[in-house]
Amino acid sequence: MNDLSPTHFQQREYSAAAKAFLARTPQLFINNEWVNSSADATIPVEDPSSGKEIGRVVDASDKDVDRAVSAARVAFDDGRWSGLPPIQRDRTMNRLADLLEANADLFAELEAIDNGKPKGMAAAVDVPAAASQIRFMAGWASKVNGEVIQPYTMPTGAVFGYTSREPVGVCAQIVPWNFPLLMACLKIAPALAAGCTIVLKPAEQTSLTTLLLADMVAQAGFPAGVVNIITGNGHTAGDRMVKHPDVDKVAFTGSTEIGKLINRNATDTLKHVTLELGGKSPVVIMPDVDVAEVAPGAAGAIFFNSGQVCVAGSRLFAHSSIFDKVIEGVAATGPFWGPRPSLDPEGHMGPLVSKEQFDKVMGYIEAGKRDGASVAMGGDAPATDGYYVNPTILVDVNPQMSVVREEIFGPVVVAQRFDDLDEVAKAANDTCYGLGAGVWTRDVATMHKLASKIKAGTVWGNCHGVIDTALPFGGYKESGVGREQGRNGIEAYLETKTVIIQM
Ligand code: NAI
Ligand code: MG
């Protein structure tokens, strides 16, 4: 990574389609129309591969938020979406997925330009995963039903008791910048299947693909007001959404700090809340593995998406007998993960999303060094423009260090040794988080023992970060409230109504 050409970190030219998209007038998507903001505040759009401003999006005002919520409220209350035959909701959602796939290349490019992730990764992961979230949930539109229940204290036939499932109502959905399109689709899919209406806000750093999604919403044939998309800052527009009396549910993915604040702010109006928050996920490597096979997996667990992943395998625990070999094996992947501009077709890892995130990650690396950690790889920023951080391994760490305790959200892994299973289970659980965990072993009993001991919403065996729309996803402890995806995902958008009729 030392003898790079002078143009190595130079971003490639954008396609004509991307340039045209960036040249659009900043607007909001309300009631299936592009509308101007009531104010004229905007937020810069930045390409983290160059650090340059490349466009602007609206910074929604309180009035804009109110307008979007009111559109969603009217669309919910008159039943124009929830009242449709489920087959029509299913078909409309599948048309949206078709449009995503038909425009996959532009989605992938805009995601790469806006977030910094390699376009190839966006095309291989983000866009198809976004489409499958929508397709899977579309099927639930026709499959959520109540049940007829025999009362416990009454004779058979005395009353007729049953439940029905109804959509919770208007949903405020707030998503982060690490997987912008995927997070947006993961949020809207279950809400739409349930019959809810939506005000969706992307993160202020990454609005582009969510705005392109708005075009597809209109084309797919959703009734006006079902999906409203506003861009803007979290502490203003996001805050207004969370506190709005006409909103019935808040779904949030982002930092634990803001998740707690949102939970408090949603309390006055007792909204339903689901939260998918931060993590400090352990990766445990048992001594029976083939290190040459496993080390690239451990590297991918932390360096994929520049470590900006809620389930990033940021704490590596390798058995003492293989520790040095594991570190060597992870370090050997350094050139593969060396950061490149997002439109470089050779790239596997891009820059971090923003200057703020870059400063945060570099600050943690410095703090780790001050606290006595040693750098086994990386630890530095290789370019003057753009927010590139080299893949980094810290060793000689202890559980008191901030690099071990706190979510860094960058390509930085802290590696520790262990000697037995109970010890590593305890160490893995020594965190306020509980989102994901990876266990690498060939021994089935060890796998199940650790899967049961580790307090995390998802435990991966011999892989890491594998997510599928059919499988529930969410956090223990301070990693969140509720589950998304699978049957749990749609349940979170449904009320249960009990009806008891005296016969
Ligand atoms: P954040 O939690 O502040 O932002 C996430 C979303 O929440 C954005 O759409 C933002 O506009 C919105 N938001 C912010 N404040 C709000 C408020 N008061 N009310 C309503 N909405 C609000 O995350 P940020 O500041 O971008 O990143 C900080 C750290 O959070 C990262 O370094 C990382 O550690 C963590 N993070 C975790 C993510 C995850 O997937 N679990 C995703 C993004 C960040
Ligand atoms: Mg923030």
mmCIF file of N, CA and C and ligand atoms in Angstrom, residues 174-178 201-205 233-235 238-239 242 252-255 258 261-262 277-278 310 357 360 407 409, ligand 1:
data_model
loop_
_atom_site.group_PDB
_atom_site.id
_atom_site.type_symbol
_atom_site.label_atom_id
_atom_site.label_comp_id
_atom_site.label_asym_id
_atom_site.label_seq_id
_atom_site.Cartn_x
_atom_site.Cartn_y
_atom_site.Cartn_z
ATOM 1 N N ILE A 174 -36.759 6.414 9.923
ATOM 2 C CA ILE A 174 -35.528 7.204 9.885
ATOM 3 C C ILE A 174 -34.349 6.250 9.741
ATOM 4 N N VAL A 175 -33.565 6.444 8.691
ATOM 5 C CA VAL A 175 -32.512 5.471 8.382
ATOM 6 C C VAL A 175 -31.132 6.129 8.329
ATOM 7 N N PRO A 176 -30.088 5.326 8.468
ATOM 8 C CA PRO A 176 -28.720 5.840 8.492
ATOM 9 C C PRO A 176 -28.061 5.808 7.119
ATOM 10 N N TRP A 177 -26.783 6.132 7.108
ATOM 11 C CA TRP A 177 -26.052 6.348 5.859
ATOM 12 C C TRP A 177 -25.220 5.159 5.411
ATOM 13 N N ASN A 178 -25.174 4.074 6.181
ATOM 14 C CA ASN A 178 -24.236 3.003 5.803
ATOM 15 C C ASN A 178 -24.751 2.095 4.679
ATOM 16 N N LYS A 201 -37.258 9.268 6.015
ATOM 17 C CA LYS A 201 -36.155 10.232 5.901
ATOM 18 C C LYS A 201 -34.814 9.511 5.860
ATOM 19 N N PRO A 202 -34.069 9.693 4.762
ATOM 20 C CA PRO A 202 -32.713 9.144 4.736
ATOM 21 C C PRO A 202 -31.790 9.991 5.618
ATOM 22 N N ALA A 203 -30.591 9.498 5.850
ATOM 23 C CA ALA A 203 -29.598 10.278 6.603
ATOM 24 C C ALA A 203 -29.160 11.475 5.767
ATOM 25 N N GLU A 204 -28.830 12.562 6.434
ATOM 26 C CA GLU A 204 -28.463 13.795 5.729
ATOM 27 C C GLU A 204 -27.219 13.607 4.850
ATOM 28 N N GLN A 205 -26.380 12.601 5.171
ATOM 29 C CA GLN A 205 -25.163 12.359 4.385
ATOM 30 C C GLN A 205 -25.465 11.638 3.070
ATOM 31 N N ASN A 233 -32.120 17.206 8.151
ATOM 32 C CA ASN A 233 -31.283 16.875 9.300
ATOM 33 C C ASN A 233 -32.069 16.126 10.370
ATOM 34 N N GLY A 234 -31.337 15.339 11.138
ATOM 35 C CA GLY A 234 -31.964 14.519 12.163
ATOM 36 C C GLY A 234 -32.529 15.321 13.315
ATOM 37 N N HIS A 235 -31.727 16.256 13.842
ATOM 38 C CA HIS A 235 -32.154 16.966 15.058
ATOM 39 C C HIS A 235 -33.295 17.944 14.785
ATOM 40 N N GLY A 238 -35.943 15.058 11.587
ATOM 41 C CA GLY A 238 -36.126 13.750 12.228
ATOM 42 C C GLY A 238 -36.849 13.898 13.557
ATOM 43 N N ASP A 239 -36.446 14.887 14.311
ATOM 44 C CA ASP A 239 -37.052 15.144 15.619
ATOM 45 C C ASP A 239 -38.540 15.458 15.483
ATOM 46 N N VAL A 242 -40.514 12.317 14.865
ATOM 47 C CA VAL A 242 -40.641 11.454 16.048
ATOM 48 C C VAL A 242 -41.693 11.993 17.016
ATOM 49 N N PHE A 252 -36.476 3.181 13.539
ATOM 50 C CA PHE A 252 -35.201 3.882 13.437
ATOM 51 C C PHE A 252 -34.056 2.896 13.348
ATOM 52 N N THR A 253 -33.096 3.183 12.486
ATOM 53 C CA THR A 253 -31.797 2.505 12.525
ATOM 54 C C THR A 253 -30.730 3.579 12.602
ATOM 55 N N GLY A 254 -29.794 3.418 13.531
ATOM 56 C CA GLY A 254 -28.725 4.400 13.682
ATOM 57 C C GLY A 254 -27.985 4.192 14.983
ATOM 58 N N SER A 255 -27.470 5.283 15.530
ATOM 59 C CA SER A 255 -26.642 5.176 16.728
ATOM 60 C C SER A 255 -27.487 4.860 17.964
ATOM 61 N N ILE A 258 -28.768 8.180 19.647
ATOM 62 C CA ILE A 258 -29.979 8.794 19.084
ATOM 63 C C ILE A 258 -31.174 7.860 19.261
ATOM 64 N N LEU A 261 -32.588 8.608 22.561
ATOM 65 C CA LEU A 261 -33.270 9.912 22.521
ATOM 66 C C LEU A 261 -34.634 9.776 21.833
ATOM 67 N N ILE A 262 -34.659 9.038 20.730
ATOM 68 C CA ILE A 262 -35.913 8.849 19.992
ATOM 69 C C ILE A 262 -36.922 8.093 20.849
ATOM 70 N N LEU A 277 -29.865 -0.583 16.527
ATOM 71 C CA LEU A 277 -28.829 0.363 16.937
ATOM 72 C C LEU A 277 -27.413 -0.202 16.762
ATOM 73 N N GLY A 278 -26.513 0.280 17.567
ATOM 74 C CA GLY A 278 -25.100 -0.017 17.361
ATOM 75 C C GLY A 278 -24.684 -1.402 17.832
ATOM 76 N N CYS A 310 -23.440 -2.177 11.274
ATOM 77 C CA CYS A 310 -23.861 -2.334 12.667
ATOM 78 C C CYS A 310 -23.386 -3.651 13.251
ATOM 79 N N GLN A 357 -17.063 11.199 10.271
ATOM 80 C CA GLN A 357 -16.789 9.793 10.568
ATOM 81 C C GLN A 357 -15.286 9.519 10.505
ATOM 82 N N LYS A 360 -13.751 10.749 13.646
ATOM 83 C CA LYS A 360 -14.114 9.883 14.760
ATOM 84 C C LYS A 360 -13.233 8.622 14.769
ATOM 85 N N GLU A 407 -18.255 1.556 19.956
ATOM 86 C CA GLU A 407 -18.427 1.305 18.524
ATOM 87 C C GLU A 407 -17.604 2.331 17.740
ATOM 88 N N PHE A 409 -17.068 2.065 14.230
ATOM 89 C CA PHE A 409 -17.737 2.211 12.931
ATOM 90 C C PHE A 409 -16.750 2.626 11.848
HETATM 91 P P1 NAI B 1 -27.307 9.089 13.949
HETATM 92 O O1 NAI B 1 -27.888 8.037 14.799
HETATM 93 O O2 NAI B 1 -27.178 10.471 14.496
HETATM 94 O O3 NAI B 1 -28.147 9.207 12.582
HETATM 95 C C1 NAI B 1 -28.971 8.200 12.033
HETATM 96 C C2 NAI B 1 -30.255 8.810 11.514
HETATM 97 O O4 NAI B 1 -30.945 9.437 12.585
HETATM 98 C C3 NAI B 1 -30.074 9.900 10.468
HETATM 99 O O5 NAI B 1 -31.117 9.801 9.506
HETATM 100 C C4 NAI B 1 -30.238 11.177 11.250
HETATM 101 O O6 NAI B 1 -30.698 12.241 10.456
HETATM 102 C C5 NAI B 1 -31.286 10.773 12.261
HETATM 103 N N1 NAI B 1 -31.288 11.550 13.515
HETATM 104 C C6 NAI B 1 -30.229 12.103 14.147
HETATM 105 N N2 NAI B 1 -30.629 12.743 15.249
HETATM 106 C C7 NAI B 1 -31.973 12.604 15.331
HETATM 107 C C8 NAI B 1 -32.973 13.045 16.254
HETATM 108 N N3 NAI B 1 -32.652 13.771 17.321
HETATM 109 N N4 NAI B 1 -34.261 12.712 16.030
HETATM 110 C C9 NAI B 1 -34.599 11.964 14.957
HETATM 111 N N5 NAI B 1 -33.705 11.537 14.044
HETATM 112 C C10 NAI B 1 -32.400 11.844 14.227
HETATM 113 O O7 NAI B 1 -25.890 8.568 13.453
HETATM 114 P P2 NAI B 1 -24.657 9.459 12.901
HETATM 115 O O8 NAI B 1 -24.539 10.704 13.696
HETATM 116 O O9 NAI B 1 -24.807 9.579 11.456
HETATM 117 O O10 NAI B 1 -23.451 8.489 13.227
HETATM 118 C C11 NAI B 1 -22.885 8.466 14.537
HETATM 119 C C12 NAI B 1 -22.502 7.072 14.923
HETATM 120 O O11 NAI B 1 -23.658 6.262 14.984
HETATM 121 C C13 NAI B 1 -21.614 6.343 13.941
HETATM 122 O O12 NAI B 1 -20.275 6.688 14.105
HETATM 123 C C14 NAI B 1 -21.898 4.922 14.295
HETATM 124 O O13 NAI B 1 -21.129 4.536 15.418
HETATM 125 C C15 NAI B 1 -23.344 4.929 14.675
HETATM 126 N N6 NAI B 1 -24.208 4.470 13.571
HETATM 127 C C16 NAI B 1 -24.736 3.214 13.634
HETATM 128 C C17 NAI B 1 -25.499 2.739 12.596
HETATM 129 C C18 NAI B 1 -26.079 1.375 12.614
HETATM 130 O O14 NAI B 1 -26.372 0.813 11.566
HETATM 131 N N7 NAI B 1 -26.313 0.783 13.751
HETATM 132 C C19 NAI B 1 -25.724 3.523 11.379
HETATM 133 C C20 NAI B 1 -25.173 4.854 11.428
HETATM 134 C C21 NAI B 1 -24.429 5.278 12.483
#
